[in-house]
Amino acid sequence: MNTLVKYLRWDTVVGVLLIAVFLAGSGTTEGFSDTANLSAALDDTAEIALIALPMTLLVVAGQVDLSVASMLGLSSALAGSLWEAGWAFETIVPLCLLVGALGGLLNGWLVTRVGLPSLAVTIGTLTLYRGLASVVLGDKAVADFPETYSQWATYTQTVPGTFIPYPVALFGVLAVITAVVLHCTAFGRSLYAIGAQEDAAYFAGIRVKRIKLVLFVLAGFVASFAGIVFTLRYGSARADNGVGLELVVIASVLLGGVDFDGGRGTLGGAVAGVLLIGLLNNLLTLNDVSNEIQVIVTGLLLVASVLTPRVVAAVSERRHRRAATASA
Amino acid sequence: MWRLARHTRKDSGVTATLESPPAAPEADRRSARSLMDLVFRARELSIGGALVVLILGTWISNPSFLDDQGIKDLLLNSSILVLLAVGQSVVVITRNIDLSVGSVVGLTAFACGSFVSGTDHSALTVVLLGIGLGVLCGLVSGLLVSFGRVPALVVTLGMLYVIQGIDHAWAHGKQINAADVPDDVLGLGSGSVIGIPYLPLISAAVLVGTAYYLRTYRSGRELYAIGSNPEAARLAGIPIRRRVLAAYAFSGAVAGLAGALWLARFGTVVADAANGWELTVVSSVVVGGVAITGGVGTVWGAALGALLLTTMGSALVVLKVDSFWQQAITGVLLLAAITTDRIVNLRTTSALRKRSRR
């Protein structure tokens, strides 16, 4: 029993839930475990999954970035308007990435140099970047992207021999790299230290400000890349692309057991959280469950994911205490 | 018993002698406090100043901005946001956040709408129903935050999804039409006393009441104590959980009231009324100088912040500024507000420290 409790961490629970949803889905729903459907389901989560990687690092370090979805929109709008102006796509992509990194730099600068809370800063830049997106593209939609580019992002084109679309394959590679960085390097450990006790981390010689700045730049960079993927995948650049996506990203990361107070959580958990929400939504869609119910399920999962570990901890603590008093 | 009494007397004697001679630091402290006071007041003064400049500037370039209808529009447009900002700032002062307010407004507006459509219920019934429903939503979030000890952002984010989902599933593409809403309810949204519409009057009443409560009542001050240092507040014996729960219930009640007023004002309500307003509300609160880290700020400031954001929206329309720029300008203003606040705060702290060292 005790060993069972030891392994009963929330991220393993999410992993088990993921497998359970997969098994339940393939047992009950026709076409769910078809490779074509799985490709589509995976591809639908591509942007959320990509942004979830730097978001996990940020939340572990006790920070949050609410501006990522706006940066996605800005990058999309920029790509659209430049494409319309006749630029080559090969020039557009690095330019968008540069804008993303600069946006992240602004977030990081305000957080580390001015000393503002990241929640307040990124609510501000959330509004600003979305506003810039509508300044750049207005309410137009640019849709005439050539097939050669967009097929890289859609699930019709997969890595040869597998059912994995290219954005998801890229996500897989990046996820492995991020996991190694977070869990096997001094840099990763310093993120946990910052998230747990920022002052203590500073006095232990960790360059807190520099690291936070890097994380915000990374988040902006990845968000703008996700903007390109989003644009190509839907074949449409609009200023309001991905409105509200930041909340889904954060919900996925928190669902995976990353503690919003910082200092705790694993990348594996976060990835499992992303996949769980993606797979569950796909399964519910296949069963003609309305979009509204999917939203409710996401919300309930989110609340349960933060409440359950705390309830379990409280109950086991009480049991320990009772056992201690009984033996005494 | 005797010893205790003696002790007390002795203690009071000591304090008495201690109190009189070092008058200088006392005076110093008092002047320091008045300096602090001034800076905090200046914080709200500067937002108020920005608001006045904005209104005057717009008025000069387009006089119709401040004619009877213009003022009425300004008041009506801002009153719901002001209400929500008041509720939100009470929660933010306790170092929490309520992201579910937008969806609560949507839910109550639709619920009230379907309750009254085709009937002749009075406006009071609708308002009470809205408040009740709002309190219910607030209590759920509040219970999870205070007794579940779950981070507020996560809980209220989850509640946002759940309430939004319930609302959409219930409404299912339907909408409430103004024709079905009883005249008494619509009258609440369009009527006025001595030229002032009801809506801003209600907002003002809630604002004044909340400000008075926060400033005067012990439990109101305790909200600030909780926000500025939860651990110290706990050790001081403040019932943190109950207070936080009450703050959420209040925020929910205000959001419910706002939902009922939304129905009264617009008559036509779809499921996603006020969708996405949560961030606008939090923005108003932050612009108004309520620190997102808790313990600092007033509802006056939050209301001014809400007024500033709404007025700016209207002003940009009147000034014929490209509407695409509107959001970007709001973002810049927001960042400027919190940055200024932080810098002023740092300056004051170092000034005070220098003073006390002397």
XYZ file of C-alpha atoms in Angstrom:
686
model
C 0.000 0.000 0.000
C 2.722 2.411 0.943
C 4.749 1.729 -2.174
C 1.592 2.198 -4.196
C 1.044 5.587 -2.626
C 4.637 6.505 -3.394
C 4.089 5.901 -7.107
C 0.692 7.527 -7.081
C 1.948 10.878 -8.279
C -0.429 13.019 -10.250
C 1.565 12.894 -13.498
C 1.445 9.102 -13.447
C -2.297 9.328 -12.837
C -2.626 11.553 -15.913
C -0.580 9.049 -17.892
C -2.864 6.220 -16.769
C -5.915 8.344 -17.613
C -4.462 8.948 -21.071
C -4.092 5.218 -21.682
C -7.571 4.607 -20.260
C -9.123 7.185 -22.587
C -7.278 5.635 -25.526
C -8.416 2.095 -24.664
C -11.973 3.191 -23.921
C -12.038 5.145 -27.154
C -10.776 2.356 -29.368
C -13.160 -0.077 -27.653
C -16.291 1.999 -27.984
C -15.820 4.312 -30.919
C -15.380 3.157 -34.449
C -12.590 4.905 -36.299
C -11.027 6.369 -33.151
C -7.865 4.290 -33.304
C -7.530 4.624 -37.073
C -4.218 6.155 -37.943
C -5.913 8.879 -39.989
C -7.993 9.961 -37.009
C -5.029 9.814 -34.646
C -3.043 11.961 -37.070
C -5.841 14.493 -37.146
C -6.221 14.437 -33.357
C -2.492 14.927 -32.846
C -2.312 17.658 -35.456
C -5.166 19.523 -33.800
C -3.100 19.856 -30.639
C 0.119 20.882 -32.451
C 0.164 24.570 -31.450
C -0.999 23.929 -27.888
C 1.616 21.210 -27.514
C 4.435 23.378 -28.876
C 3.632 26.334 -26.623
C 3.125 24.022 -23.645
C 6.876 23.225 -23.639
C 8.213 26.702 -22.730
C 5.074 27.284 -20.642
C 6.004 24.286 -18.488
C 9.461 25.729 -17.910
C 7.946 29.103 -16.992
C 5.397 27.667 -14.576
C 8.043 25.481 -12.927
C 10.023 28.683 -12.382
C 6.923 30.261 -10.794
C 6.095 32.517 -13.758
C 3.299 32.584 -16.293
C 2.956 33.980 -19.811
C -0.595 34.890 -20.818
C 0.542 36.655 -23.997
C 1.462 33.521 -25.981
C -1.815 33.246 -27.895
C -1.656 36.925 -28.819
C 1.887 36.408 -30.052
C 0.584 33.495 -32.102
C -1.994 35.849 -33.609
C 0.565 38.597 -34.244
C 2.903 36.167 -35.960
C 0.044 34.865 -38.075
C -1.090 38.357 -39.027
C 2.471 39.387 -39.860
C 2.996 36.318 -42.021
C -0.293 37.000 -43.798
C 0.335 40.643 -44.557
C 3.937 40.069 -45.666
C 2.842 37.204 -47.907
C 0.221 39.471 -49.422
C 2.891 42.095 -49.981
C 4.779 39.544 -52.035
C 7.550 38.473 -49.668
C 9.057 35.036 -49.937
C 7.955 32.608 -47.248
C 11.599 31.816 -46.492
C 12.090 35.437 -45.365
C 8.753 35.695 -43.582
C 9.416 32.817 -41.170
C 12.661 34.107 -39.625
C 11.192 37.592 -39.410
C 8.166 36.301 -37.499
C 10.412 34.313 -35.192
C 12.474 37.432 -34.553
C 9.327 39.387 -33.666
C 8.322 36.575 -31.315
C 11.684 36.630 -29.564
C 11.493 40.419 -29.238
C 8.010 40.189 -27.775
C 9.275 37.652 -25.260
C 12.193 39.954 -24.512
C 9.768 42.776 -23.683
C 7.863 40.481 -21.295
C 11.079 39.303 -19.689
C 12.486 42.812 -19.432
C 9.398 44.132 -17.676
C 9.384 41.167 -15.305
C 13.084 41.093 -14.453
C 14.296 44.693 -14.813
C 11.203 46.625 -13.716
C 10.286 43.893 -11.245
C 6.619 43.488 -12.164
C 4.604 40.317 -11.569
C 4.464 38.227 -14.753
C 0.691 37.865 -14.554
C 0.172 41.633 -14.744
C 2.827 42.146 -17.426
C 1.523 39.458 -19.719
C -2.100 40.599 -19.363
C -0.775 43.899 -20.687
C 1.200 42.400 -23.550
C -1.691 40.028 -24.293
C -3.723 43.117 -25.143
C -0.823 44.863 -26.858
C 0.238 42.007 -29.157
C -3.343 41.209 -30.135
C -3.813 44.889 -30.848
C -0.675 44.995 -33.005
C -1.964 41.955 -34.871
C -5.129 43.817 -35.816
C -3.074 46.891 -36.721
C -0.955 44.773 -39.051
C -3.728 42.880 -40.811
C -6.977 44.631 -39.836
C -9.996 42.398 -40.187
C -8.763 40.856 -43.423
C -8.016 37.187 -43.865
C -5.171 36.032 -46.073
C -5.799 32.541 -47.347
C -3.905 31.972 -50.581
C -0.887 30.171 -49.196
C 0.652 27.732 -51.684
C 0.056 24.033 -51.245
C 3.767 23.289 -50.911
C 3.959 25.156 -47.621
C 0.630 24.288 -46.083
C 0.936 20.548 -46.619
C 3.841 20.525 -44.164
C 1.484 21.548 -41.426
C -1.609 19.492 -42.162
C -2.159 15.911 -41.148
C -2.498 14.726 -44.725
C 1.282 14.734 -44.931
C 2.953 12.579 -42.306
C 6.465 11.463 -41.531
C 7.010 8.536 -43.958
C 6.057 5.185 -42.449
C 4.185 6.656 -39.478
C 0.932 8.460 -38.797
C 2.687 11.403 -37.202
C 2.245 14.808 -38.878
C 5.370 16.946 -39.227
C 4.497 19.578 -36.591
C 3.865 16.794 -34.088
C 7.127 15.078 -35.009
C 8.923 18.353 -34.421
C 7.093 18.683 -31.122
C 8.273 15.194 -30.151
C 11.911 16.098 -30.781
C 11.578 19.386 -28.908
C 9.772 17.668 -26.034
C 12.652 15.206 -25.593
C 15.178 18.050 -25.642
C 13.122 20.086 -23.163
C 12.702 17.079 -20.866
C 16.445 16.460 -20.839
C 17.143 20.126 -20.157
C 14.547 20.332 -17.388
C 15.310 17.067 -15.621
C 18.967 16.319 -16.289
C 20.819 19.631 -16.286
C 21.837 22.229 -13.747
C 19.781 24.765 -15.702
C 16.660 22.651 -15.215
C 17.317 22.210 -11.507
C 17.777 25.946 -11.123
C 14.261 26.441 -12.542
C 12.855 24.321 -9.729
C 14.945 26.292 -7.238
C 13.627 29.616 -8.570
C 10.065 28.350 -8.502
C 10.351 27.019 -4.968
C 12.146 29.959 -3.355
C 13.371 32.750 -5.555
C 15.409 34.548 -2.896
C 17.074 31.354 -1.775
C 17.905 30.537 -5.385
C 19.438 33.985 -5.824
C 21.617 33.635 -2.726
C 22.623 30.154 -3.853
C 24.256 31.841 -6.834
C 21.635 31.171 -9.480
C 21.313 34.007 -11.986
C 17.587 34.314 -11.453
C 16.924 37.328 -13.668
C 18.986 36.082 -16.596
C 17.233 32.709 -16.516
C 13.752 34.218 -16.323
C 14.574 36.504 -19.245
C 15.700 33.506 -21.311
C 12.467 31.662 -20.505
C 10.269 34.547 -21.640
C 12.241 34.967 -24.875
C 11.877 31.245 -25.491
C 8.121 31.398 -24.892
C 7.717 34.293 -27.346
C 9.873 32.548 -29.939
C 7.940 29.270 -29.747
C 4.592 31.098 -29.734
C 5.471 32.899 -32.954
C 6.549 29.602 -34.504
C 3.214 28.111 -33.440
C 1.629 31.074 -35.211
C 3.260 30.010 -38.496
C 2.103 26.417 -37.972
C -1.420 27.618 -37.174
C -1.516 29.806 -40.291
C -0.388 27.030 -42.597
C -2.526 24.367 -40.968
C -5.746 26.309 -41.389
C -4.469 27.993 -44.545
C -5.662 31.293 -43.139
C -3.919 34.247 -41.536
C -6.169 36.356 -39.338
C -5.520 38.799 -36.544
C -7.811 36.891 -34.206
C -6.200 33.499 -34.766
C -5.949 31.531 -31.533
C -7.932 33.875 -29.284
C -8.181 32.320 -25.827
C -5.606 29.650 -26.618
C -3.385 30.794 -23.732
C -5.917 29.491 -21.258
C -6.038 26.084 -22.937
C -2.231 25.853 -22.884
C -2.086 26.732 -19.200
C -4.964 24.367 -18.444
C -3.091 21.512 -20.179
C 0.145 22.199 -18.332
C -1.592 22.421 -14.963
C -3.630 19.325 -15.743
C -0.320 17.510 -16.125
C 0.487 18.184 -12.492
C 2.770 21.196 -12.856
C 2.161 23.274 -9.741
C 1.032 26.810 -10.506
C 2.903 28.034 -7.425
C 6.129 26.870 -9.042
C 8.850 24.433 -8.081
C 7.023 21.222 -8.859
C 5.986 19.156 -11.868
C 7.435 17.164 -14.727
C 7.544 17.694 -18.454
C 6.167 14.214 -18.996
C 3.132 15.198 -16.951
C 2.621 18.354 -18.990
C 2.856 16.451 -22.289
C 0.422 13.859 -20.943
C -1.911 16.691 -19.991
C -1.793 18.158 -23.507
C -2.415 14.780 -25.114
C -5.198 13.932 -22.651
C -7.175 17.078 -23.463
C -6.522 16.594 -27.202
C -7.522 12.926 -27.246
C -10.551 13.457 -25.036
C -11.834 16.274 -27.235
C -11.333 14.131 -30.330
C -13.158 11.207 -28.712
C -16.053 13.428 -27.631
C -16.284 14.957 -31.112
C -16.422 11.514 -32.719
C -19.282 10.641 -30.362
C -21.174 13.770 -31.402
C -20.793 15.308 -27.974
C -21.193 19.021 -28.442
C -18.371 21.479 -28.149
C -19.989 22.951 -25.034
C -19.739 19.680 -23.129
C -16.084 19.405 -24.176
C -15.437 22.788 -22.633
C -17.140 21.683 -19.419
C -15.073 18.478 -19.337
C -11.871 20.492 -19.747
C -12.876 22.741 -16.861
C -13.833 19.904 -14.550
C -10.600 18.033 -15.366
C -8.631 21.162 -14.582
C -10.305 21.685 -11.213
C -10.029 17.986 -10.373
C -6.361 17.910 -11.364
C -5.435 20.564 -8.818
C -7.881 19.479 -6.145
C -7.273 15.710 -6.095
C -3.559 15.696 -5.144
C -4.277 18.114 -2.307
C -7.181 16.083 -0.999
C -5.098 12.888 -1.216
C -2.246 14.577 0.647
C -4.572 15.889 3.344
C -6.197 12.482 3.849
C -2.895 10.598 4.022
C -1.496 13.170 6.422
C -4.473 12.728 8.697
C -4.086 8.957 8.553
C -0.380 9.255 9.423
C -1.154 11.491 12.335
C -3.798 9.120 13.621
C -1.383 6.203 13.296
C 1.265 8.169 15.179
C -1.064 9.017 18.056
C -2.302 5.412 18.170
C 1.220 3.984 18.451
C 2.139 6.574 21.066
C -4.393 38.080 40.580
C -2.620 40.792 42.513
C 0.614 40.236 40.658
C -1.140 40.415 37.385
C -2.759 43.703 38.302
C 0.534 45.099 39.488
C 2.207 44.033 36.320
C -0.358 45.728 34.253
C -0.016 48.905 36.197
C 3.716 48.796 35.933
C 3.541 48.126 32.227
C 1.199 50.971 31.644
C 3.493 53.195 33.656
C 6.411 52.277 31.447
C 4.482 52.928 28.312
C 3.343 56.241 29.671
C 6.896 57.390 30.285
C 8.011 56.015 26.960
C 5.291 57.731 25.108
C 6.059 61.297 26.013
C 9.799 61.906 25.405
C 10.483 60.524 21.911
C 7.972 62.761 20.275
C 10.254 63.384 17.336
C 10.110 59.880 15.798
C 6.378 59.840 16.363
C 6.003 63.053 14.430
C 8.382 61.711 11.859
C 6.324 58.581 11.515
C 3.204 60.651 11.188
C 4.672 62.758 8.433
C 5.943 59.625 6.778
C 2.452 58.241 6.873
C 1.049 61.394 5.385
C 3.680 61.140 2.648
C 2.552 57.570 1.997
C -1.035 58.744 2.029
C -0.241 61.431 -0.464
C 1.473 59.006 -2.805
C -1.403 56.561 -2.655
C -3.849 59.331 -3.182
C -1.626 60.649 -5.956
C -1.901 57.239 -7.558
C -5.641 57.658 -7.880
C -5.218 61.347 -8.617
C -3.000 60.554 -11.574
C -5.537 58.115 -13.047
C -8.258 60.686 -12.459
C -6.037 63.315 -14.088
C -5.442 61.111 -17.117
C -9.196 60.582 -17.353
C -9.920 64.308 -17.197
C -7.269 65.105 -19.834
C -8.664 62.392 -22.087
C -12.239 63.623 -21.727
C -11.343 67.300 -22.177
C -9.082 66.591 -25.144
C -11.757 64.584 -26.886
C -14.401 67.168 -26.060
C -12.354 69.995 -27.545
C -11.809 68.159 -30.798
C -15.411 66.978 -30.967
C -17.966 68.808 -28.764
C -20.636 66.157 -29.318
C -18.582 63.876 -27.065
C -19.927 65.673 -24.016
C -23.454 66.619 -25.012
C -26.370 65.105 -23.063
C -26.458 61.899 -25.061
C -22.645 61.620 -25.029
C -22.451 61.804 -21.250
C -25.324 59.367 -20.904
C -23.593 56.902 -23.243
C -20.332 57.266 -21.355
C -22.047 56.520 -18.042
C -24.062 53.618 -19.398
C -21.108 52.060 -21.202
C -18.918 52.118 -18.146
C -21.352 51.174 -15.400
C -21.258 47.385 -15.870
C -17.462 47.347 -16.133
C -17.191 49.532 -13.021
C -19.399 47.089 -11.109
C -17.278 44.120 -12.145
C -14.065 45.983 -11.338
C -15.311 46.693 -7.809
C -16.049 43.012 -7.235
C -12.773 41.923 -8.772
C -10.679 44.329 -6.718
C -12.080 42.917 -3.471
C -10.819 39.497 -4.577
C -7.484 40.803 -5.889
C -6.847 42.649 -2.598
C -6.829 39.242 -0.857
C -4.080 38.111 -3.279
C -6.486 36.017 -5.343
C -8.110 36.443 -8.748
C -11.502 35.659 -10.233
C -11.306 34.853 -13.940
C -14.831 33.453 -14.028
C -16.662 36.816 -13.854
C -17.187 37.161 -17.616
C -18.847 33.779 -17.861
C -20.949 34.445 -14.735
C -22.286 37.618 -16.350
C -23.124 35.650 -19.491
C -24.822 32.882 -17.519
C -26.919 35.165 -15.296
C -27.913 37.405 -18.193
C -29.181 34.386 -20.093
C -30.745 32.733 -17.038
C -32.571 35.904 -16.037
C -33.625 36.372 -19.635
C -35.152 32.939 -19.984
C -36.767 33.285 -16.560
C -38.613 36.466 -17.428
C -39.196 36.139 -21.153
C -42.915 36.202 -21.847
C -43.795 36.901 -18.200
C -44.350 40.153 -16.336
C -41.916 39.685 -13.475
C -40.678 42.829 -11.802
C -37.191 44.237 -12.159
C -36.492 43.514 -8.497
C -37.141 39.789 -8.960
C -34.707 39.690 -11.856
C -32.020 41.530 -9.923
C -32.425 39.244 -6.912
C -32.331 36.168 -9.137
C -29.155 37.428 -10.807
C -27.460 38.148 -7.500
C -28.468 34.750 -6.101
C -27.110 32.906 -9.101
C -23.913 34.951 -8.991
C -23.400 34.226 -5.289
C -23.803 30.535 -6.029
C -21.062 30.626 -8.680
C -18.846 32.727 -6.423
C -19.308 30.311 -3.520
C -18.182 27.349 -5.615
C -14.976 29.129 -6.687
C -14.496 30.490 -3.187
C -14.897 27.107 -1.518
C -12.370 25.535 -3.861
C -9.880 28.354 -3.330
C -10.236 28.797 0.421
C -10.960 25.276 1.619
C -9.388 23.292 -1.230
C -6.296 25.515 -1.028
C -6.037 25.445 -4.795
C -4.398 28.362 -6.654
C -7.103 30.891 -7.503
C -6.049 31.300 -11.130
C -6.484 27.593 -11.779
C -9.821 27.243 -10.000
C -11.420 30.251 -11.590
C -10.018 29.267 -14.979
C -11.684 25.890 -14.544
C -14.900 27.596 -13.416
C -14.696 29.830 -16.492
C -14.790 26.770 -18.721
C -17.488 24.995 -16.734
C -19.850 27.977 -16.507
C -19.252 28.924 -20.145
C -19.940 25.346 -21.182
C -23.135 25.122 -19.127
C -24.265 28.448 -20.540
C -23.623 27.452 -24.165
C -25.125 24.001 -23.761
C -28.219 25.537 -22.222
C -28.591 28.394 -24.686
C -27.679 26.226 -27.665
C -27.745 28.988 -30.206
C -30.975 30.478 -28.882
C -31.159 34.088 -27.855
C -33.339 36.190 -25.593
C -35.200 38.882 -27.510
C -35.980 42.299 -26.166
C -39.611 41.878 -27.225
C -40.056 39.036 -24.720
C -38.477 40.880 -21.805
C -41.030 42.646 -19.555
C -41.105 46.430 -19.770
C -40.406 46.769 -16.070
C -37.041 45.039 -16.545
C -36.160 46.997 -19.669
C -37.123 50.154 -17.801
C -34.340 49.414 -15.336
C -31.878 49.667 -18.190
C -33.298 52.702 -19.935
C -34.979 54.705 -17.178
C -33.425 57.499 -15.193
C -33.920 59.808 -12.222
C -33.314 63.532 -12.706
C -31.543 62.764 -15.947
C -29.138 60.194 -14.552
C -29.772 56.636 -15.764
C -30.332 53.919 -13.169
C -27.351 51.799 -14.153
C -24.573 54.239 -13.157
C -26.515 55.027 -9.983
C -26.539 51.354 -9.025
C -22.824 51.042 -9.815
C -22.070 54.138 -7.776
C -24.072 52.796 -4.836
C -22.184 49.484 -4.915
C -18.892 51.356 -5.269
C -19.524 53.685 -2.331
C -20.822 50.878 -0.137
C -17.813 48.660 -0.867
C -15.341 51.489 -0.381
C -16.914 52.376 2.955
C -16.866 48.752 4.059
C -13.235 48.178 3.073
C -12.112 51.353 4.790
C -14.178 51.253 7.951
C -15.007 47.725 8.951
C -12.559 45.466 10.693
C -13.319 42.569 8.381
C -12.703 44.907 5.442
C -9.254 45.841 6.733
C -8.556 42.166 7.319
C -8.889 41.552 3.574
C -5.880 43.838 3.086
C -3.997 42.032 5.844
C -4.633 38.687 4.159
C -3.435 40.007 0.830
C -0.275 41.653 2.035
C 0.901 38.729 4.159
C -1.281 35.623 4.467
C 1.013 33.953 6.984
C 1.052 36.975 9.293
C -2.715 37.295 8.922
C -3.117 33.668 9.957
C -0.909 34.172 12.998
C -2.899 37.292 13.882
C -5.971 35.096 14.109
C -7.786 36.357 11.041
C -10.226 33.744 9.694
C -8.604 33.691 6.253
C -10.761 31.024 4.700
C -13.996 32.695 5.690
C -12.848 36.091 4.482
C -11.628 34.772 1.114
C -14.859 32.831 0.686
C -16.815 36.011 1.408
C -14.714 37.953 -1.111
C -15.533 35.405 -3.824
C -19.213 35.384 -2.871
C -19.207 39.167 -3.184
C -17.455 39.093 -6.538
C -19.995 36.516 -7.722
C -22.905 38.583 -6.415
C -21.664 41.649 -8.250
C -21.150 39.655 -11.444
C -24.691 38.283 -11.083
C -26.047 41.794 -10.611
C -24.087 42.861 -13.681
C -25.679 39.996 -15.624
C -29.190 41.112 -14.619
C -28.336 44.697 -15.581
C -26.902 43.465 -18.873
C -30.279 41.937 -19.676
C -32.051 45.133 -18.592
C -29.826 47.301 -20.735
C -29.558 45.296 -23.941
C -32.710 43.165 -23.812
C -31.238 40.917 -26.472
C -28.896 38.371 -24.917
C -26.926 35.552 -26.519
C -25.021 32.879 -24.634
C -21.607 34.452 -25.011
C -22.544 37.834 -23.570
C -19.506 39.279 -21.772
C -17.295 36.445 -23.012
C -13.662 37.406 -22.563
C -14.521 40.277 -20.230
C -12.550 38.730 -17.401
C -9.276 40.074 -18.745
C -10.761 43.539 -19.351
C -11.964 43.553 -15.760
C -8.570 42.473 -14.438
C -6.980 45.133 -16.669
C -9.189 47.872 -15.167
C -8.268 46.748 -11.691
C -4.563 46.727 -12.504
C -4.697 50.113 -14.256
C -6.539 51.395 -11.197
C -3.574 50.621 -8.978
C -4.781 47.492 -7.223
C -1.632 45.373 -6.953
C -2.054 41.921 -8.466
C 0.149 40.662 -5.616
C -2.506 41.655 -3.097
C -2.878 43.972 -0.133
C -2.723 47.279 -1.994
C -5.294 49.423 -3.746
C -8.787 50.826 -3.449
C -12.059 50.229 -5.225
C -12.033 53.931 -6.175
C -8.903 53.319 -8.183
C -10.380 50.218 -9.785
C -13.534 52.127 -10.746
C -11.407 54.926 -12.205
C -9.427 52.330 -14.147
C -12.654 50.903 -15.568
C -13.861 54.393 -16.455
C -10.554 55.173 -18.132
C -10.626 52.037 -20.274
C -14.248 52.590 -21.365
C -13.766 56.289 -22.002
C -10.704 55.577 -24.075
C -12.720 53.179 -26.206
C -15.401 55.804 -26.797
C -12.870 58.586 -27.313
C -11.009 56.636 -29.981
C -14.295 56.156 -31.836
C -15.173 59.841 -31.544
C -11.681 60.904 -32.609
C -12.008 58.547 -35.566
C -8.838 56.728 -34.635
C -8.601 53.516 -36.621
C -10.427 50.970 -34.466
C -7.640 48.480 -35.162
C -5.347 50.608 -33.007
C -7.687 50.612 -30.066
C -6.532 47.372 -28.474
C -2.856 48.123 -28.995
C -3.280 51.502 -27.288
C -5.092 49.834 -24.398
C -2.180 47.419 -24.033
C 0.396 50.208 -23.980
C -1.639 52.122 -21.411
C -1.906 49.042 -19.253
C 1.840 48.432 -19.325
C 2.550 52.119 -18.689
C 0.187 52.129 -15.707
C 1.715 49.150 -13.939
C 5.262 50.296 -14.730
C 4.622 53.793 -13.350
C 2.990 52.308 -10.302
C 6.002 50.120 -9.650
C 8.523 52.946 -10.105
C 6.554 55.338 -7.881
C 6.312 52.590 -5.313
C 10.076 51.967 -5.350
C 10.805 55.694 -5.033
C 8.475 56.021 -2.043
C 9.928 53.022 -0.275
C 13.486 54.295 -0.652
C 12.418 57.806 0.398
C 10.733 56.420 3.483
C 13.746 54.288 4.312
C 16.048 57.292 4.038
C 13.722 59.247 6.315
C 13.572 56.594 9.004
C 17.355 56.210 8.948
C 17.830 59.874 9.730
